[in-house]
Coordinates of C-alpha atoms in Angstrom, one line a residue:
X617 CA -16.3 19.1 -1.1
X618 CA -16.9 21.8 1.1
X619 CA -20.6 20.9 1.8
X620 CA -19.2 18.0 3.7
X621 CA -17.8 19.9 6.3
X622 CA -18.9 20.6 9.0
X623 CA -20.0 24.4 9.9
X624 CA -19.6 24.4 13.3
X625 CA -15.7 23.7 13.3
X626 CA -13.4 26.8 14.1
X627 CA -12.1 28.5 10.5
X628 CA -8.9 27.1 10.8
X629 CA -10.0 23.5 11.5
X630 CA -12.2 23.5 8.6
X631 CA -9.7 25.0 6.3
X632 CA -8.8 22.2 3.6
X633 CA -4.9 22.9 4.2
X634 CA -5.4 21.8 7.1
X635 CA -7.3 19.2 6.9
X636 CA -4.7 18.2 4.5
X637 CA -1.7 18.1 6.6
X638 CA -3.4 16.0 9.5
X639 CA -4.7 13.3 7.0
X640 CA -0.9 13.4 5.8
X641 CA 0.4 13.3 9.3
X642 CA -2.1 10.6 9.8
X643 CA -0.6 8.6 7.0
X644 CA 2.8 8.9 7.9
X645 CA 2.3 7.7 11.7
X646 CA 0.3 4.8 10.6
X647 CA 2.2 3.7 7.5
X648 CA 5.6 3.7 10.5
X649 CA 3.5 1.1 12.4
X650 CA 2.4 -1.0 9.3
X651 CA 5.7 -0.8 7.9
X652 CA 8.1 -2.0 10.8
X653 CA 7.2 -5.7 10.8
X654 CA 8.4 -6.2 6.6
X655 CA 12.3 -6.1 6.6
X656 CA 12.3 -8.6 9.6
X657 CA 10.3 -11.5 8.2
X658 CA 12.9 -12.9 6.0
X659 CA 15.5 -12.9 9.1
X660 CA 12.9 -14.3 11.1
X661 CA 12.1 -17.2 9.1
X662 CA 14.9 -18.1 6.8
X663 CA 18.0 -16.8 8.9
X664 CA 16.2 -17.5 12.3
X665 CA 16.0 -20.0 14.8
X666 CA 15.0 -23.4 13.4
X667 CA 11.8 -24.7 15.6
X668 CA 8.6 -25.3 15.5
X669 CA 7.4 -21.5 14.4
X670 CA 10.1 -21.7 11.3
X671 CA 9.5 -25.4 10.2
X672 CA 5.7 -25.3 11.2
X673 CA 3.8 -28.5 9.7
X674 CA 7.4 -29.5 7.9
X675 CA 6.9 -26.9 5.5
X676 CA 10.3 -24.9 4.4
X677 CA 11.2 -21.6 6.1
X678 CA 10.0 -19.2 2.5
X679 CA 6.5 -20.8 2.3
X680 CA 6.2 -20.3 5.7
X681 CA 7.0 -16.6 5.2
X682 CA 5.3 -16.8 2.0
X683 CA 1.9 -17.8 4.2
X684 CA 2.6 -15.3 6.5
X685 CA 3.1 -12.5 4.2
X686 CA -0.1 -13.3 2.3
X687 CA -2.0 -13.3 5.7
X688 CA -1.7 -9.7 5.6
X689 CA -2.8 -8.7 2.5
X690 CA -5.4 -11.1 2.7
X691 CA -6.9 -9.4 5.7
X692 CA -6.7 -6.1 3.4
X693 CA -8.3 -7.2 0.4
X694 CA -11.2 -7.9 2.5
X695 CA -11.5 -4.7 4.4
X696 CA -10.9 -3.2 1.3
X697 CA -14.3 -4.4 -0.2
X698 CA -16.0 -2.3 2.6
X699 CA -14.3 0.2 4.5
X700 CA -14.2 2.7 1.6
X701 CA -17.7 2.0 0.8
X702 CA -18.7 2.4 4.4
X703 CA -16.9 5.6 4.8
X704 CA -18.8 7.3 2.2
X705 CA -22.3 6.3 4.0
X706 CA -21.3 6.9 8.5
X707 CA -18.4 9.3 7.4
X708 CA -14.3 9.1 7.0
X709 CA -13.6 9.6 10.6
X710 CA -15.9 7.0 12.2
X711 CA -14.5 4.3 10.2
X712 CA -10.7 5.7 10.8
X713 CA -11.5 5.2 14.5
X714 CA -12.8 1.9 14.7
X715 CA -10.1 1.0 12.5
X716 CA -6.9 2.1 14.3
X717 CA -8.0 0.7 17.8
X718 CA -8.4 -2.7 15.9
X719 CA -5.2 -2.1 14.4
X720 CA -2.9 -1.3 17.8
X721 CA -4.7 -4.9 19.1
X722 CA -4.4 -6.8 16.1
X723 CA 0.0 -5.9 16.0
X724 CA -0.1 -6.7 20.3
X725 CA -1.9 -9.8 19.0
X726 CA 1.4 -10.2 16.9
X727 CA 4.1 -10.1 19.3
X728 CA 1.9 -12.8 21.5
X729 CA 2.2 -14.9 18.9
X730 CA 5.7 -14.8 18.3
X731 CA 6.5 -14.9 22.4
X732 CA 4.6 -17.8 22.3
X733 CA 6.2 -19.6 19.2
X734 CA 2.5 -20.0 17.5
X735 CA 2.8 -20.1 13.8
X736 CA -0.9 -20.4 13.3
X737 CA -2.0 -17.7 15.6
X738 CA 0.5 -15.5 14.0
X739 CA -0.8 -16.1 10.6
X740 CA -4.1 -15.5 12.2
X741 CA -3.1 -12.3 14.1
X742 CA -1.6 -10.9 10.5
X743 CA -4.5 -11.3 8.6
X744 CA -7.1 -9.7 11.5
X745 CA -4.4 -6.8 11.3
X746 CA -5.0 -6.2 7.8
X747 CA -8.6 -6.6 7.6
X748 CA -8.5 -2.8 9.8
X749 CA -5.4 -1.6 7.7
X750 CA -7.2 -1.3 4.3
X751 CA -8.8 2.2 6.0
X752 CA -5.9 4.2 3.7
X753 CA -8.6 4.0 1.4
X754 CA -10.5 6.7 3.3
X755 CA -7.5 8.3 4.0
X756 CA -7.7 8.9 0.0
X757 CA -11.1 9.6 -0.2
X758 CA -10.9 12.5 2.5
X759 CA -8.7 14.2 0.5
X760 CA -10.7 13.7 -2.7
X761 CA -13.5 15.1 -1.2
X762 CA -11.4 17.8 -1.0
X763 CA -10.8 18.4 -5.1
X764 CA -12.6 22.1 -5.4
X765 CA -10.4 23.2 -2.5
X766 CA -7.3 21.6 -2.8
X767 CA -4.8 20.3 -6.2
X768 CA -6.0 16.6 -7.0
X769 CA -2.9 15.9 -8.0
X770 CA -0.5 17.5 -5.6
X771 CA -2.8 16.7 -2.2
X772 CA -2.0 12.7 -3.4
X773 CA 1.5 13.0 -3.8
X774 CA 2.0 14.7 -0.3
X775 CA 0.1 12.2 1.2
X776 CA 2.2 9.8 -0.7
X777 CA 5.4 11.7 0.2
X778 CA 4.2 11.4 3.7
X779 CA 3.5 7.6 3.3
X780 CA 6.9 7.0 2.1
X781 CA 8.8 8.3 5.2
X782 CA 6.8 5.8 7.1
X783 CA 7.5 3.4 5.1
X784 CA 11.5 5.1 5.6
X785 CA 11.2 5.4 8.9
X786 CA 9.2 1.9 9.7
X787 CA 11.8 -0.5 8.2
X788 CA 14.6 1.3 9.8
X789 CA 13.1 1.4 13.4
X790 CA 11.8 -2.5 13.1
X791 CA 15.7 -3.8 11.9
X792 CA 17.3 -1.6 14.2
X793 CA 15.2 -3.0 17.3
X794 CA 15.0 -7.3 15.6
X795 CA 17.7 -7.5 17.7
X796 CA 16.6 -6.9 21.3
X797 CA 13.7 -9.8 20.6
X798 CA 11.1 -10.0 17.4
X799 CA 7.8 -9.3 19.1
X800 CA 9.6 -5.6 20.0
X801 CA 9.0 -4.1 16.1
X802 CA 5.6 -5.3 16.5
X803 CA 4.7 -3.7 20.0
X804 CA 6.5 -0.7 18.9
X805 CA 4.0 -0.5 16.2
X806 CA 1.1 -0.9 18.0
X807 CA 2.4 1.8 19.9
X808 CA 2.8 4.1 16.7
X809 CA -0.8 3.7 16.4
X810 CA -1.5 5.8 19.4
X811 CA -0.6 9.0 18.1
X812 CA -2.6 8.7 15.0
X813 CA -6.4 8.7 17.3
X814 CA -4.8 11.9 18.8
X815 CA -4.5 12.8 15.4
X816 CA -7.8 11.5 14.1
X817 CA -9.8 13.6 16.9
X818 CA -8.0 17.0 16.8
X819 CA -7.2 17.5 13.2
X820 CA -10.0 15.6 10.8
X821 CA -13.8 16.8 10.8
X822 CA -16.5 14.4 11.4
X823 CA -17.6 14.7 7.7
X824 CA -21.4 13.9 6.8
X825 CA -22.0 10.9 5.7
X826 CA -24.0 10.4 2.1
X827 CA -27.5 10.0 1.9
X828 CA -29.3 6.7 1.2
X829 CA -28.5 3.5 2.8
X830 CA -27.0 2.3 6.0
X831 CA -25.0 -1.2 7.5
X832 CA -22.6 -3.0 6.2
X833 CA -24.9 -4.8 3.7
X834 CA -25.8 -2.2 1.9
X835 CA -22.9 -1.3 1.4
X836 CA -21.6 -4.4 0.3
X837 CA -24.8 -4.8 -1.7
X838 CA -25.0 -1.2 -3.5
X839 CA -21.3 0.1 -3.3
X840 CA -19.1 -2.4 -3.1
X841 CA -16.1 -2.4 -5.5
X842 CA -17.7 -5.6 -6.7
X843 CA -20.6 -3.8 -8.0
X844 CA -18.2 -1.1 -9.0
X845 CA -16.5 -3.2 -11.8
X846 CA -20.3 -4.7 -13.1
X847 CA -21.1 -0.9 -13.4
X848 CA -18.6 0.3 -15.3
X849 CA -16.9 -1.4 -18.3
X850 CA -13.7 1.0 -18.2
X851 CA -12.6 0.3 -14.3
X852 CA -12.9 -3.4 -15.6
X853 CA -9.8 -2.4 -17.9
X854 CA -7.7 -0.6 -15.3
X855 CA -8.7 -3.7 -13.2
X856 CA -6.3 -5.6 -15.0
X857 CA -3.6 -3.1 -15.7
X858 CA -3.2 -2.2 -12.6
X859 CA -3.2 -5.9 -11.3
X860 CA -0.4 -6.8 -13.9
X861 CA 1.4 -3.5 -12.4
X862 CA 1.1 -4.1 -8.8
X863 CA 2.1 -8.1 -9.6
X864 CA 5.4 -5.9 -10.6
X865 CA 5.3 -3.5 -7.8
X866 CA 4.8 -6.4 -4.9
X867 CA 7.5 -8.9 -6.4
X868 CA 9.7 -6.3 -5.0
X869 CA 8.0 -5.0 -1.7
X870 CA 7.9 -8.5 -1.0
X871 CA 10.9 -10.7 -2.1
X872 CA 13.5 -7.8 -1.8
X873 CA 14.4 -8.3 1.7
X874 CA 15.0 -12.0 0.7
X875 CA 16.6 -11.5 -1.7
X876 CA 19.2 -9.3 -0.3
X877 CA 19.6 -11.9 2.4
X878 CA 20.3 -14.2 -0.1
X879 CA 22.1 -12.5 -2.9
X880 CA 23.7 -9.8 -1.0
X881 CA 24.0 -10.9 2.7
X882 CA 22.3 -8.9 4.5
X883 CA 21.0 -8.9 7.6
X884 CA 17.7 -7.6 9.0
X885 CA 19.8 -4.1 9.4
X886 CA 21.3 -4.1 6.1
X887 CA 17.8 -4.9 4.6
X888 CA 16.3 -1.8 6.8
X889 CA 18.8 0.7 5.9
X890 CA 18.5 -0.3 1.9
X891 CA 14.7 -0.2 2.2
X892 CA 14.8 3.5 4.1
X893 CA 17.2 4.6 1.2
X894 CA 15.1 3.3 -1.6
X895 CA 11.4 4.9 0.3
X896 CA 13.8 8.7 1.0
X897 CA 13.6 9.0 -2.7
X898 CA 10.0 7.8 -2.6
X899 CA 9.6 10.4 -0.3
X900 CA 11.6 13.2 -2.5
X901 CA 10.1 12.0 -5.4
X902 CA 6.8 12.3 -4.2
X903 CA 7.3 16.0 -3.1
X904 CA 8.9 17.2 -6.8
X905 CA 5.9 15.1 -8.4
X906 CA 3.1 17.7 -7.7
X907 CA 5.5 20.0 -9.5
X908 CA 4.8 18.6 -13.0
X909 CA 1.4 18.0 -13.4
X910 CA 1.1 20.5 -16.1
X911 CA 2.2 18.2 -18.6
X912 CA -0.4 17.5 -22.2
X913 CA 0.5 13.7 -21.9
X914 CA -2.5 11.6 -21.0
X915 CA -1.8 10.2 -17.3
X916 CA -2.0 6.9 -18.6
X917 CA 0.9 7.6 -21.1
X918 CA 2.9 9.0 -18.4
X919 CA 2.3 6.2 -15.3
X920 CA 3.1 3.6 -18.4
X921 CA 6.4 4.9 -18.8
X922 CA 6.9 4.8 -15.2
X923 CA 5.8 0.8 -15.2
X924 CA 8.4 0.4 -18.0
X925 CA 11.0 1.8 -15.8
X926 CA 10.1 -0.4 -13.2
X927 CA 9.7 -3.1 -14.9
X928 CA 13.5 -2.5 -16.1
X929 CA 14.5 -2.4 -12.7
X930 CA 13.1 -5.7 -12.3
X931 CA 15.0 -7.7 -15.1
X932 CA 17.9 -6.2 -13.2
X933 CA 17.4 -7.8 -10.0
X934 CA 17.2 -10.8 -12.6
X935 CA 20.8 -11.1 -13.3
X936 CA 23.0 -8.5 -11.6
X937 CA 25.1 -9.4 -8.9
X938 CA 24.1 -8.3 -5.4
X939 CA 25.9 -5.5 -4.6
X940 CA 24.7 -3.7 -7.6
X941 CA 21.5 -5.0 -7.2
X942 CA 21.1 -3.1 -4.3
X943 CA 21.2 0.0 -5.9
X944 CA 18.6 -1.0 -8.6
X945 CA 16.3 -1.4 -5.5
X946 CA 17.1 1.4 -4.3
X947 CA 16.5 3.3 -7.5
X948 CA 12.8 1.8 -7.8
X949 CA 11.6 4.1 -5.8
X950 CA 11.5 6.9 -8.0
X951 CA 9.5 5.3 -10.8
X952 CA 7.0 3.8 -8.1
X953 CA 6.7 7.2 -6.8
X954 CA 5.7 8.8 -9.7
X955 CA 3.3 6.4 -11.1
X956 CA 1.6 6.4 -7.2
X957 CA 1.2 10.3 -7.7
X958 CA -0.4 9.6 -11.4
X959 CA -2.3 7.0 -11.5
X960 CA -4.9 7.5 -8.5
X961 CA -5.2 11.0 -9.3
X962 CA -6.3 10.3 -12.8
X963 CA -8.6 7.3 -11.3
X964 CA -10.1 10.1 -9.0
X965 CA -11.1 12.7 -11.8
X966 CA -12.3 9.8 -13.9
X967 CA -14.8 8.0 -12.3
X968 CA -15.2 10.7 -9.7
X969 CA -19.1 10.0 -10.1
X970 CA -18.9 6.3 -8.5
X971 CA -18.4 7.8 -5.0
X972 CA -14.6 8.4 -4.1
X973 CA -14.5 5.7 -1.1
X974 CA -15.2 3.5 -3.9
X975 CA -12.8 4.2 -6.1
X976 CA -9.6 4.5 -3.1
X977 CA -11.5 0.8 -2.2
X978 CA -10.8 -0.6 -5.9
X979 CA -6.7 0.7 -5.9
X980 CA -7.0 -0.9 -2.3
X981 CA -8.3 -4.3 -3.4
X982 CA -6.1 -4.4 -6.8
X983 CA -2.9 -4.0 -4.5
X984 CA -4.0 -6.7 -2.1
X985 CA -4.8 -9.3 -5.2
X986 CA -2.0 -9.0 -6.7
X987 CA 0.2 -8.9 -2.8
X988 CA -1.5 -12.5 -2.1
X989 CA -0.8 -14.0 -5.5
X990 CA 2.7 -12.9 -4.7
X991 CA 3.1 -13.9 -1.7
X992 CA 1.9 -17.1 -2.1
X993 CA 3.7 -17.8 -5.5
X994 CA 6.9 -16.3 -4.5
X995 CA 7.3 -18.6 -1.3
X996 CA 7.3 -21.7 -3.6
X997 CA 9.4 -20.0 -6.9
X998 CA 11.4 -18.8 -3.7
X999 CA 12.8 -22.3 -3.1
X1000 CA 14.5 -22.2 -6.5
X1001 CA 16.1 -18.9 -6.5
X1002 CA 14.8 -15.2 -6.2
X1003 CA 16.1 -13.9 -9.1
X1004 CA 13.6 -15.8 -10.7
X1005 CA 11.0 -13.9 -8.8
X1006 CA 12.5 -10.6 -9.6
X1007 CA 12.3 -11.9 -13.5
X1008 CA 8.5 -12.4 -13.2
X1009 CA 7.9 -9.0 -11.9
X1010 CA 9.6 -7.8 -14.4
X1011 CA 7.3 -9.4 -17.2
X1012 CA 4.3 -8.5 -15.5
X1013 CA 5.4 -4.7 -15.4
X1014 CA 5.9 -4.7 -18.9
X1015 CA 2.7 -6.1 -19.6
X1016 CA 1.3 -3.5 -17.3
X1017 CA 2.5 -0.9 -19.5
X1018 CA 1.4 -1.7 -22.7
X1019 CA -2.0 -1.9 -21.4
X1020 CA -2.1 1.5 -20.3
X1021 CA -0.9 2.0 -23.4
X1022 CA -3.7 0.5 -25.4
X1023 CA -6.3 2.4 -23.0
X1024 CA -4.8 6.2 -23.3
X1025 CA -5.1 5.7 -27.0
X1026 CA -9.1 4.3 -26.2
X1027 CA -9.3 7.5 -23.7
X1028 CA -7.9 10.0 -26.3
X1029 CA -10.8 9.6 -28.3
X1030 CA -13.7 10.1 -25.6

């Protein structure tokens, strides 16, 4: 809201457009860094050297990668619970800070591990990383506190166009440089991370915090997202849609990569270019999708026909052969765009009263659930075949849909 900024900025660096295109060129220099390491893990561990880092405690190269993936997310779920929270009480751009320092160590933390052939402290390394990357949360909630000013709507889907070509831009970059040694995608994103605390001081106000409270307990005591779900009996609902969806949504940003090393051949190139083509029309997606929010559909209506699509895509990847596949995952993007525009824009209007650091947190820790889970299942299904993978996702997308079904027609009659 305007009342949160600060008065004694210049005009220009309090104007919301503004304050909108440095939290979206915030996004899209972070997301690069976070992004580069994801293509490379399946060449790393299942097409890499065999030694102790790939065959660590005996275990086979996918559960290995399954681990390591899940490390990650892990680390997010649990920032998630707080960061959000605590942005709402010491302020968006405080937390951001902290954050993206912690996040340029934790990737240099990374590449030690892999110079040194440390399977543990990698592991380790990943999941400190992620506890700091779960501030796109307040990323979100700076631009809902924006929602007099700016289009709800439109301000998420540019910063999720912007998010996109990171995630475009990061894949391609961390293939393209595997080859010259794998700790060099992960230094190179710790050195992404530089340009976003440029960013961070010069283009984002030092917004108030809100009244009542301080330290991390009371946040985690009063405004957690834990509390969030006791409070209200509908976010309980879209707690479980949206955990069935992103089950969907992470069987692919997971598993893809091996299974187009597995199915298709690819290498950690080939894997970066098909990601970069599927997040471009993530990207263009995302910049048409402010263009039809004037629809009478109820959002839920609308992002459940996206999770169909998606789900489609999925059964896809279940039987087609791997060339073809490839375009399938290249397709996904547009449906995952769309519903990415919808869904936390709705969420953001609707329970815009629980504080909007809150409700970012809650997508936040959804995503991450439902990443671990996958990671961790997928490493052992991985051992029998991918597709198989690709088959559950598909399942749990449909049954994603059908509960958002069953809630618009609950919403339609508040």
């Amino acid at each position: 809201m305007a009342s949160t900024l600060p008065l004694n900025l210049p005009a220009a660096v309090r104007h919301p457009y503004w304050i909108l295109a440095a939290v979206c060129l915030l996004g899209l220099m972070s997301t690069i860094g976070v992004a580069m390491p994801y293509p490379i893990l399946a060449p790393i561990f299942v097409g890499g050297a065999v030694d102790g880092f790939t065959r660590f405690g005996g275990l086979q190269p996918s559960v290995l990668m399954g681990f390591a993936l899940a490390a990650n997310p892990l680390g997010i779920l649990i920032g998630s619970l707080f960061l959000g929270p605590l942005s709402d009480r010491h302020g968006r751009r405080l937390i951001l800070a902290v954050t993206l320092v912690a996040t340029l160590a934790g990737h240099l933390l990374t590449a030690s591990a892999l110079v040194l052939r440390n399977y543990p402290l990698f592991v380790l390394a990943r999941f400190a990383t992620g506890l700091v990357e779960s501030n796109v949360a307040v990323a979100r909630a700076m631009l809902a506190d924006l929602h007099e000013q700016i289009d709800r709507t439109r301000a998420f889907a540019l910063l999720n166009a912007c998010m996109y070509a990171g995630w475009l831009l990061g894949p391609l970059v961390g293939g393209l440089t595997l080859p010259f040694g794998e700790p060099v995608p992960f230094v190179l994103a710790a050195a992404m991370t530089l340009p976003c605390v440029a960013v961070l001081f010069l283009g984002l106000p030092a917004a108030s915090a809100l009244p009542g409270g301080s330290g991390l307990g009371a946040a985690l005591r009063d405004r957690s997202v834990v509390a969030l779900l006791r409070a209200d009996r509908t976010l309980g609902l879209v707690f479980g849609l949206q955990l069935a969806y992103t089950l969907a949504l992470n069987t692919l940003y997971e598993f893809s990569p091996l299974w187009m090393l597995r199915n298709a051949g690819f290498g950690s190139r080939g894997i970066a270019f098909v990601t970069a083509c599927q997040c471009g029309v993530m990207t263009l997606t995302s910049v048409l999708a402010g263009r039809f929010g004037g629809t009478e559909r109820h959002p839920l209506r609308r992002a459940a026909e996206f999770a169909l699509v998606g789900a489609l895509c999925l059964g896809l990847l279940a039987v087609l052969p791997g060339r073809l596949g490839i375009f399938v995952i290249m397709a996904m993007g547009f449906p995952t765009a769309m519903y990415n525009a919808v869904m936390p824009a709705w969420m953001s209007e609707r329970f815009a009263e629980h504080g909007q650091g809150r409700v970012m947190g809650l997508l936040s820790t959804i995503f991450c659930v439902s990443n671990v889970v996958v990671a961790l299942a997928g490493g052992w299904i991985a051992l029998l075949s991918t597709r198989w993978i690709m088959a559950f996702g598909g399942v749990a997308g449909g049954v994603a849909a059908l509960l958002m079904l069953r809630l618009a027609r609950t919403e339609a009659t508040r």
